[in-house]
Coordinates of C-alpha atoms and ligand atoms in Angstrom, one line a residue:
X1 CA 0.0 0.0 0.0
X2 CA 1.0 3.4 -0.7
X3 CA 0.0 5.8 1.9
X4 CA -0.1 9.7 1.0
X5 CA -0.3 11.8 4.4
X6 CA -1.6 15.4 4.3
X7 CA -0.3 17.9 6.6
X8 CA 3.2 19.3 7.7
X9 CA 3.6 19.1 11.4
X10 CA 4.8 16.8 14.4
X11 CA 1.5 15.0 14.3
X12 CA 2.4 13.6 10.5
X13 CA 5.8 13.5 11.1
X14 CA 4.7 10.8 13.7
X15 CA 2.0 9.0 11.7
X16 CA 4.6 8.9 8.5
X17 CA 7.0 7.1 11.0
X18 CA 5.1 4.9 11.9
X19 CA 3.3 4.2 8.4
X20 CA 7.0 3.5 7.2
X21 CA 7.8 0.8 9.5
X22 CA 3.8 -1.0 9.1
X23 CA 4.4 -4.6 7.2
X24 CA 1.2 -3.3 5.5
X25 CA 3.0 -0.2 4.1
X26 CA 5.5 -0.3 1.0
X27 CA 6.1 3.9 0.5
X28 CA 5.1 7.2 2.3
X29 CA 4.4 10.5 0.7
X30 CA 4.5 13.6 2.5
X31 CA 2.2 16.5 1.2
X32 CA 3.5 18.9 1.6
X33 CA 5.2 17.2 4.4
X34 CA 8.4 18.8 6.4
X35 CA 12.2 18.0 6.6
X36 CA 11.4 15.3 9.2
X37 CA 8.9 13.2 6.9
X38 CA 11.2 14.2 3.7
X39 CA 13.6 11.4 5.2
X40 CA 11.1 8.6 5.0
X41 CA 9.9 9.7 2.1
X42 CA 9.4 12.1 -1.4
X43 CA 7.7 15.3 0.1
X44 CA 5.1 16.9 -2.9
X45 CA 3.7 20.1 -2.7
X46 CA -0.2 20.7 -2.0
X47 CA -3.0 23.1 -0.9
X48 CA -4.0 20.8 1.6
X49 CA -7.4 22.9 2.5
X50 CA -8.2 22.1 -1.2
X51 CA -10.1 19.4 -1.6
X52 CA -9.6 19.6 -5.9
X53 CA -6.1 19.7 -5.2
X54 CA -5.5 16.8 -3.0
X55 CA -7.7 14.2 -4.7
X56 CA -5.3 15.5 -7.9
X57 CA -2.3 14.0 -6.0
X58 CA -3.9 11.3 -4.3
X59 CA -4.8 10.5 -8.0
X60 CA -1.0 11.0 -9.5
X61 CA 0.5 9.0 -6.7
X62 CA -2.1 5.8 -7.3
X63 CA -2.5 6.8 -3.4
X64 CA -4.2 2.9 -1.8
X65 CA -5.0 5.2 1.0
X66 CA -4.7 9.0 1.8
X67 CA -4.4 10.1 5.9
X68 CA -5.3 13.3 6.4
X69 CA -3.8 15.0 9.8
X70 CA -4.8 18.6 10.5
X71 CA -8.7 19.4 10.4
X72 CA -8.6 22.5 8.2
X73 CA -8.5 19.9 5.8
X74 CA -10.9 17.6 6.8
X75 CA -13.5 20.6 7.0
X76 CA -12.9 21.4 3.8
X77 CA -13.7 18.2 2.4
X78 CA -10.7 16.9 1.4
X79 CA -12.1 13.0 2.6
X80 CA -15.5 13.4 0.7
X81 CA -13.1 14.8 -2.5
X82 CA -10.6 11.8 -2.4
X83 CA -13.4 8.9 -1.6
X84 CA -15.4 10.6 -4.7
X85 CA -12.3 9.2 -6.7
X86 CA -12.8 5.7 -5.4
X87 CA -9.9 6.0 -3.0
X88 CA -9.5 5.1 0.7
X89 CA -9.0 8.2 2.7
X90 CA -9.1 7.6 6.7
X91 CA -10.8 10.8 8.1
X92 CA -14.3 12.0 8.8
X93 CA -16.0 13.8 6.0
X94 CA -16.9 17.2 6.0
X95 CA -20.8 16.6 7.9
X96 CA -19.1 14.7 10.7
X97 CA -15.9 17.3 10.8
X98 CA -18.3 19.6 11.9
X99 CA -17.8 18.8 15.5
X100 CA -14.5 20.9 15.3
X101 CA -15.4 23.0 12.2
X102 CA -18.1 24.5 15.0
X103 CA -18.1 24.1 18.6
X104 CA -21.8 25.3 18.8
X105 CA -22.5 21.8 16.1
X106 CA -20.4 20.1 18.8
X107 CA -22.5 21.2 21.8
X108 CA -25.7 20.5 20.2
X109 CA -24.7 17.0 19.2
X110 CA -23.4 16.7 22.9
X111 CA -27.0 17.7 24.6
X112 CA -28.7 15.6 22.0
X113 CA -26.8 13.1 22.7
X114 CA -27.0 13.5 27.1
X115 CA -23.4 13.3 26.8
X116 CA -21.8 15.0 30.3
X117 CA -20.3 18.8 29.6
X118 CA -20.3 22.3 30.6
X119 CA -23.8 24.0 30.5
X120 CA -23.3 26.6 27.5
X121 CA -25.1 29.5 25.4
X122 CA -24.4 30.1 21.8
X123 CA -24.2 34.3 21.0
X124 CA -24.0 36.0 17.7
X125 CA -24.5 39.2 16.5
X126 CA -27.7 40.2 14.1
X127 CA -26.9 41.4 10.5
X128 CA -26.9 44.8 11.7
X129 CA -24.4 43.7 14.2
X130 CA -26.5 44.2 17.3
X131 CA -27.9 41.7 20.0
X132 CA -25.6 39.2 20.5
X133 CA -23.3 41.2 22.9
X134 CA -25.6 42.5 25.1
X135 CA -27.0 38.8 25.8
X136 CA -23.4 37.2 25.9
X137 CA -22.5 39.2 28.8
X138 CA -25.5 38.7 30.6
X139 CA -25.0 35.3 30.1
X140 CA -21.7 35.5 31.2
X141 CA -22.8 37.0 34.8
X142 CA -24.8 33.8 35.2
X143 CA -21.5 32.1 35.6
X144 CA -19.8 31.1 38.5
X145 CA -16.2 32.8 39.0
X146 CA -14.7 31.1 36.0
X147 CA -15.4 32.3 33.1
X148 CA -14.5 30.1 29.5
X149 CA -15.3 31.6 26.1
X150 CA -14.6 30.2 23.0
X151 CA -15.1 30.9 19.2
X152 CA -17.4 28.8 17.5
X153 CA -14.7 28.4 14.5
X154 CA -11.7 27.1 13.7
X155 CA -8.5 29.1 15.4
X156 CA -5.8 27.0 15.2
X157 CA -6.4 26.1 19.2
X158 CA -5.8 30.0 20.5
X159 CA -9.7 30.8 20.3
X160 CA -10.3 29.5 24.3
X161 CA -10.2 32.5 27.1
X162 CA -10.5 30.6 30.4
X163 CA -10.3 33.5 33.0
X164 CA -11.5 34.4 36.6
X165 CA -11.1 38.2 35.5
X166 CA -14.7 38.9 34.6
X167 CA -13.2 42.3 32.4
X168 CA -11.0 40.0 30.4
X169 CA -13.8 37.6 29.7
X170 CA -15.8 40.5 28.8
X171 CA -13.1 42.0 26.4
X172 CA -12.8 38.3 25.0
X173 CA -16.4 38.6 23.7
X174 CA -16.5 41.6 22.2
X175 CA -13.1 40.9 20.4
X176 CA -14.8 37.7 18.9
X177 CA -18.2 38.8 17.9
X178 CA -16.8 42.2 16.0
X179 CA -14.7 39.7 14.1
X180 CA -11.3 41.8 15.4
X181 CA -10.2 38.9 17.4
X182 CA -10.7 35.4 14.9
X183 CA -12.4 36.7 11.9
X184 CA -15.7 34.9 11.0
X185 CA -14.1 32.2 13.5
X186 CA -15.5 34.1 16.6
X187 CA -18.6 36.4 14.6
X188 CA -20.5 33.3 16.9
X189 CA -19.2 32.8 20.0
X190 CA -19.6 30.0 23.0
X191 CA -19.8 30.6 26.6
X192 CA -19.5 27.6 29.3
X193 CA -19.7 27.0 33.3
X194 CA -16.1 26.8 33.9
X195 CA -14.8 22.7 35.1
X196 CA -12.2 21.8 37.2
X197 CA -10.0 18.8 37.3
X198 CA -7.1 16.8 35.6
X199 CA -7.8 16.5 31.6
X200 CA -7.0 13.5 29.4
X201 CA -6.6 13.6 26.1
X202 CA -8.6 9.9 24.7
X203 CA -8.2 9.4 20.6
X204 CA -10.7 6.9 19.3
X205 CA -10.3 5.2 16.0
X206 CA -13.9 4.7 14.3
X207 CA -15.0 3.1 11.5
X208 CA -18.6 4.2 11.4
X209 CA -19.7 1.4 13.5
X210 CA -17.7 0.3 16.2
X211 CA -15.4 2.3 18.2
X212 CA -11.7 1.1 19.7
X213 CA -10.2 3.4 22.5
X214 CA -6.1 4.0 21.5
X215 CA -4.1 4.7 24.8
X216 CA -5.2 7.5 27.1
X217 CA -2.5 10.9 26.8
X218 CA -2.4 13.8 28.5
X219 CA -1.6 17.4 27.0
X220 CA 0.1 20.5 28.6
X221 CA -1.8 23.3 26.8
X222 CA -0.4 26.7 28.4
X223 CA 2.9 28.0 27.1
X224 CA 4.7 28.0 30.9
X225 CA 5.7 25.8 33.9
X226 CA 2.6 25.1 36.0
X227 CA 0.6 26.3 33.6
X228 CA 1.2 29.9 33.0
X229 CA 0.1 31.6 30.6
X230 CA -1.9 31.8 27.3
X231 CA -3.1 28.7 26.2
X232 CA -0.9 27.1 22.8
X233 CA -1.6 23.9 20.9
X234 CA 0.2 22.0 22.9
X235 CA 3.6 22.2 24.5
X236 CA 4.2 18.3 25.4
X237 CA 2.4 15.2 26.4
X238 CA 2.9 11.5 28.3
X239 CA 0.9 8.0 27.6
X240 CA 0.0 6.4 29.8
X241 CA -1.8 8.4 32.5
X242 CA -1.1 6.5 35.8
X243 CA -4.2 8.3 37.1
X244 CA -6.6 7.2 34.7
X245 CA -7.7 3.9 36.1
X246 CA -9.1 1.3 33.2
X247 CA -12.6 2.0 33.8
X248 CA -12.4 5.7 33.6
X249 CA -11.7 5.0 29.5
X250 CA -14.8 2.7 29.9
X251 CA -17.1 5.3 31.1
X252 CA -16.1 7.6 28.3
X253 CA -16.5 5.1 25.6
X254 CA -20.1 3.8 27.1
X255 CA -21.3 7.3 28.0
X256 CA -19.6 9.6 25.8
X257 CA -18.4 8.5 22.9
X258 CA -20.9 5.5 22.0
X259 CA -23.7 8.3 22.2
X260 CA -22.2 10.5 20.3
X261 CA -21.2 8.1 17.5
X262 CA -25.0 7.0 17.5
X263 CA -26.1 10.9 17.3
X264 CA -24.2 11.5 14.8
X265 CA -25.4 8.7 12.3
X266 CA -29.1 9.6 13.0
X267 CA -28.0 12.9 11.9
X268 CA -26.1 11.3 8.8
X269 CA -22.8 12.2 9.5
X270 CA -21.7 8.8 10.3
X271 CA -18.1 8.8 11.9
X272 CA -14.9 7.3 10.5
X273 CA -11.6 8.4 11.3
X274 CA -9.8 9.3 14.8
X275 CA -12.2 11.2 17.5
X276 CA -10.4 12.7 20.1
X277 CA -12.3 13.4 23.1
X278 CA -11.0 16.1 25.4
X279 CA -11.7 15.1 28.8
X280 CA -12.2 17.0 32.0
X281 CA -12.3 14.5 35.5
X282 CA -14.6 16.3 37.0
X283 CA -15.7 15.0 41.1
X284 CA -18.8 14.8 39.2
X285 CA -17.5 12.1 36.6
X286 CA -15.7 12.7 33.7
X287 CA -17.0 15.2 31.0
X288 CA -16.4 16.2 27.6
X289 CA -14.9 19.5 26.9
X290 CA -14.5 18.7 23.4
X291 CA -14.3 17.2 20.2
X292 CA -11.6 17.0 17.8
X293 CA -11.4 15.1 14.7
X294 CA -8.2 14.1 14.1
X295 CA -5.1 12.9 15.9
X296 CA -3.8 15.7 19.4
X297 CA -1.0 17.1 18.9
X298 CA 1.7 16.5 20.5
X299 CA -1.0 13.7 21.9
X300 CA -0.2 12.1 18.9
X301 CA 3.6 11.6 19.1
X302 CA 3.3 9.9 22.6
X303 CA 0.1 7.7 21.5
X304 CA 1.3 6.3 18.1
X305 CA 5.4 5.5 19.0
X306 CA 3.8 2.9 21.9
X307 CA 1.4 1.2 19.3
X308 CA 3.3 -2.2 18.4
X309 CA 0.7 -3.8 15.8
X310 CA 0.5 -2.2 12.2
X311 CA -0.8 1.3 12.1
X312 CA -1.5 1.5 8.1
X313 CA -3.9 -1.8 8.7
X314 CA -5.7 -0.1 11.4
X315 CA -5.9 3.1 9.5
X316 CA -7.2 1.6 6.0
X317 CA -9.6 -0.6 8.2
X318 CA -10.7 1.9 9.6
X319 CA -11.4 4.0 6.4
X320 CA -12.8 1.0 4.7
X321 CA -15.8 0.9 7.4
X322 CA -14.2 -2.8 9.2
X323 CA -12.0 -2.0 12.3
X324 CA -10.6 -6.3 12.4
X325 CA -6.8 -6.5 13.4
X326 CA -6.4 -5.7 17.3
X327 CA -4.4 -3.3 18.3
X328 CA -1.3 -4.0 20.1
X329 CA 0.7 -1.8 22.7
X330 CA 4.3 -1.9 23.9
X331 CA 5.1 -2.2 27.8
X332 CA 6.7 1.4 27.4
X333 CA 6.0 4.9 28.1
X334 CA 6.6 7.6 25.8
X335 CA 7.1 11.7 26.9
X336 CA 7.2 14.3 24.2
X337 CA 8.3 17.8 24.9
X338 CA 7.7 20.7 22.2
X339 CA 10.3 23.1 21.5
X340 CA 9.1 26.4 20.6
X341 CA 10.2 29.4 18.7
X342 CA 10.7 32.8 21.0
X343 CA 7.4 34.9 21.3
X344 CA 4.7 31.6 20.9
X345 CA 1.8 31.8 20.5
X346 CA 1.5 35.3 19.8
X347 CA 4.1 36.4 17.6
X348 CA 6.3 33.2 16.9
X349 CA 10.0 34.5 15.6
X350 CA 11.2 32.2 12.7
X351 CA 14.1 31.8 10.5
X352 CA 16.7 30.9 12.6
X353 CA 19.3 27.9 12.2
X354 CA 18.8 25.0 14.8
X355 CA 21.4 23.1 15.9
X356 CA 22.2 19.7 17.5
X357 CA 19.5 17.6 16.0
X358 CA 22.4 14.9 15.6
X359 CA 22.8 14.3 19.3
X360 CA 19.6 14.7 20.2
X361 CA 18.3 12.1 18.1
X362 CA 21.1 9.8 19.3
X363 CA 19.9 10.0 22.7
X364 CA 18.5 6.1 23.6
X365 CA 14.8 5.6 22.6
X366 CA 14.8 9.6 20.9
X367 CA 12.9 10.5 18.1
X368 CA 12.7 14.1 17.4
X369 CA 9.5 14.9 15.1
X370 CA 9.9 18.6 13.4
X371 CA 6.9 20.2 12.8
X372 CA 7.4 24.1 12.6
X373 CA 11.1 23.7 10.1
X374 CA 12.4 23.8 6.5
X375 CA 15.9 22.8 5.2
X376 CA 18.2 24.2 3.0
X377 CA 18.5 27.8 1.1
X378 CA 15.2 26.7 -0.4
X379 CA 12.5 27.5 2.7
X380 CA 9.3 25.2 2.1
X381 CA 10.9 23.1 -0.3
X382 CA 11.9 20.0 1.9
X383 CA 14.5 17.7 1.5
X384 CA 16.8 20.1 -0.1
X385 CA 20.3 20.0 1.8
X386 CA 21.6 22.2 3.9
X387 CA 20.8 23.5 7.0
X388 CA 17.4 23.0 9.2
X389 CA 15.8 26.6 10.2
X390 CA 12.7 27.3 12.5
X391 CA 9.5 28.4 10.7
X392 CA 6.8 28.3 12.8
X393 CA 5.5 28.4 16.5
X394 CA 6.1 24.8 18.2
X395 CA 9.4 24.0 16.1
X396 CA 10.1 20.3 17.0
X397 CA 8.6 17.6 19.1
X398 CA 11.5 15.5 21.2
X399 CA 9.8 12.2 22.2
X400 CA 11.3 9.0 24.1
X401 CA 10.1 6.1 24.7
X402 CA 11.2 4.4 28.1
X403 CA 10.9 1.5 30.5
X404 CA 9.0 4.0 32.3
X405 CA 7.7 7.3 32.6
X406 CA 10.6 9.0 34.1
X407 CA 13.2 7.1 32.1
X408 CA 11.4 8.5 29.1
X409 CA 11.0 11.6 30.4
X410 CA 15.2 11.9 31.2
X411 CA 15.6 10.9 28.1
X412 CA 13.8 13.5 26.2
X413 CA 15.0 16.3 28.3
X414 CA 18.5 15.2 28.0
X415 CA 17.6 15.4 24.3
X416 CA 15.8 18.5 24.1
X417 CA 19.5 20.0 26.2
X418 CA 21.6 19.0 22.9
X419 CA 19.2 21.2 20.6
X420 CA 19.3 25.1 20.6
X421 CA 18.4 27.9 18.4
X422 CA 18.5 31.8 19.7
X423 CA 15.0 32.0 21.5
X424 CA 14.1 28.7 22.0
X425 CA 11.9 27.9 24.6
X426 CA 10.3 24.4 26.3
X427 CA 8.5 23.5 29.6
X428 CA 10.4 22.1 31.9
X429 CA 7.6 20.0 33.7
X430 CA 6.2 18.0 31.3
X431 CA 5.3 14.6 33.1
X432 CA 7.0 15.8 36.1
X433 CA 4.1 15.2 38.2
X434 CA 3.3 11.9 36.8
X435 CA 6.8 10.7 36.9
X436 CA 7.1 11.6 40.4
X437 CA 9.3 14.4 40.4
X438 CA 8.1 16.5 43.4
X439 CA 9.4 19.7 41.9
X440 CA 7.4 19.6 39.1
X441 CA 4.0 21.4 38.5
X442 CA 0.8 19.6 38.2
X443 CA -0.5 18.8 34.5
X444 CA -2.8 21.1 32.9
Ligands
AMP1 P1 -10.9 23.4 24.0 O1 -10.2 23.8 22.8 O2 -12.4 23.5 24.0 O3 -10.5 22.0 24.5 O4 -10.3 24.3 25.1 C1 -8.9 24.4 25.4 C2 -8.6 24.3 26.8 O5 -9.3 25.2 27.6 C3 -9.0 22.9 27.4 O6 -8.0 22.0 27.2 C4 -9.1 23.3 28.9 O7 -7.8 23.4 29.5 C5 -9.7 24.7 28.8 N1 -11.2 24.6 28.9 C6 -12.0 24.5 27.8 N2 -13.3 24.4 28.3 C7 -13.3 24.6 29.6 C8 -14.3 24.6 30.6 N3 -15.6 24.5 30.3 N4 -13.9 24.8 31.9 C9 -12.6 24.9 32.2 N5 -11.6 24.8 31.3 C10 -11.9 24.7 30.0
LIG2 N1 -3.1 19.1 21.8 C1 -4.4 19.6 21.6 C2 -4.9 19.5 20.2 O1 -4.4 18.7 19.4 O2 -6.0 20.0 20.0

């Protein structure tokens, strides 16, 4: 099978690494791919949001089966376009993508479904551009002293405000429904009660009918130790989650994600591809904060390095509606911690030459994904030689596997120390808490 993978970051740096070493896999294309997946395999350009443009490709390559990571994509089509061809694409379609393409879809499907979450209202503005302030912020009063508003649309995981300052929650809705804030993302906004507890990231391979639970991660989400700061897409995650007991993943599947998946059919938008329910443990149960559909990142990069069975089988399955070969995991834990560029999430710096990738990736049981880079003289062309520069926000994803948490956790610090570039910056307490270091913050 030849496997094209759509996207450019850690996430399909990860999946291509693995799709290259599944018995079920003979070649990997990147599109447009990065430096990292350019040495597993030829990297082609593509306007991945295009849905024309990648069932082209997926057409030129004789693609047996296209994987499509980020969900721009996958909102725009892009798995409708390529199955139209007659081609295996593993991904929901654009009616099911909906549950990220709009978070107000997503809590409707939710309450439909009596699926646990935060109470929420849906705001928008009139045509004339009136109404919708004046009854977010009453709304917003009704809350309790945490106050969590979100665009409805797509912002690239920075359109979240979670805030005890009542002014800044305030400021965040009239930024989003004026459109200065997100653009059309945020014309609609969503306001929740604000939950409190540990989160786990759970990512769910679907096939339309049944429903098989991958290993539970968990995500750091702010930019600083402890969690300070502005929330980011991710800056590092660990599987497994020593305090997720077995039937906590269960409970989601029977109460959560089973629901779902049977509100969505009724509504025909049946659901194939990875669903990735964000989880808040609540001390009233477990509840969903939200859906995703496609593959965390950096959840991704500790999930996929501890499957040992065939991940192209389970993805083509999957996309072919029949979920058969059981998955398998190794005894191992994995850590992944992001290295950013100075000045994420707001105003990333990029273009500068990173060094010691070498010796990192020597360290024992180190893989270092790139996601934000591009090689040579030739910026967005990758695989030309040269040197590696930064070009983007999270830069590179250093992930270790290990006998256990802590041994992969020293080991992807100790790899992360060998890399530098002027401005870099990383958490220092990824895992920490779960690995038992006492000086560590707790996780986000
Ligand atoms: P989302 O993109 O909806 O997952 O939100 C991003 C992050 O914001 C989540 O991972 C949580 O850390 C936080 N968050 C979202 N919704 C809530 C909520 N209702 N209460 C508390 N924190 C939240
Ligand atoms: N790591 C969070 C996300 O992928 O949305």
């Amino acid at each position: 099978m030849r496997v094209l993978v759509i996207g450019s970051g850690g996430r399909e740096h990860a999946l291509a690494h693995a799709l290259a070493r599944s018995p079920s896999v003979d070649e990997v294309i990147g599109a447009p791919g990065n430096p990292g997946i350019a040495t597993l395999g030829p990297c082609l350009p593509v306007a991945a949001a295009d849905p024309g443009a990648v069932a082209d490709l997926a057409d030129e390559v004789s693609a047996g089966l296209v994987v499509v990571g980020p969900e721009v994509p996958l909102v725009a089509g892009v798995v409708d376009a390529v199955e139209a061809r007659g081609r295996l694409a593993f991904g929901p379609r654009a009616a099911a993508a909906q549950l990220e393409g709009s978070k107000a879809w997503m809590k409707d499907v939710l309450h439909e479904a009596g699926v646990p979450t935060a109470r929420y209202g849906v705001f928008a503005n009139d045509s004339n551009g009136r109404g919708g302030e004046a009854a977010a912020l009453n709304f917003l009063d009704t809350m309790g002293g945490l106050y969590v508003v979100k665009t409805d649309g797509l912002a690239a995981g920075k359109g979240v405000v979670v805030t005890t300052d009542r002014g800044e929650a305030r400021e965040a809705v009239r930024a989003y429904l004026s459109g200065k804030a997100f653009g059309d993302a945020g014309r609609t906004v969503v306001i929740e009660e604000g939950l409190s507890g540990p989160e786990l990231s759970l990512l769910v391979l679907c096939d339309g009918r049944d429903a098989v639970p991958l290993a539970p991660a968990q995500d750091f989400k702010r930019i600083g130790d402890g969690d300070a700061g502005p929330n980011t897409g991710g800056m590092g995650a660990y599987s497994p989650v020593p305090l997720v007991a077995p039937d906590v993943v269960e409970e989601v599947m029977a109460k959560a994600v089973a629901p779902t998946l049977e509100t969505l059919g009724r509504r025909g938008a049946p659901y194939r591809g990875v669903l990735y329910a964000g989880i808040m443990l609540t001390p009233d149960g477990p509840k969903i904060l939200e859906y995703n559909v496609r593959f965390g990142d950096p959840e991704c990069q500790v999930v996929i390095p501890r499957l040992a069975s065939d991940l192209g089988a389970h993805l083509a399955e999957a996309a072919a509606g029949r979920l058969a070969t059981p998955l398998q995991w190794r005894d191992e834990a994995a850590v992944t911690v992001v290295l950013a560029s100075e000045g994420y999430p707001a105003a990333p710096r990029t273009g500068d030459v990173i060094t010691g990738l070498e010796a990192a990736a020597a360290v024992e049981g180190v893989t270092v994904f790139h996601a934000g880079t591009v090689s040579g003289d030739h910026p967005g062309e990758p695989g030309s030689s040269g040197e590696i520069r930064t070009a983007g926000g999270r830069v590179l994803n250093v992930t270790a596997l290990g006998a256990t948490l802590a041994e992969a956790r020293a080991r992807a610090y100790a790899a992360a120390a060998c890399i530098s570039w002027p401005g870099m910056q990383y958490r220092r307490d990824i895992a920490g808490a779960a690995a038992g270091d006492p000086g560590s913050g707790g996780a986000s």
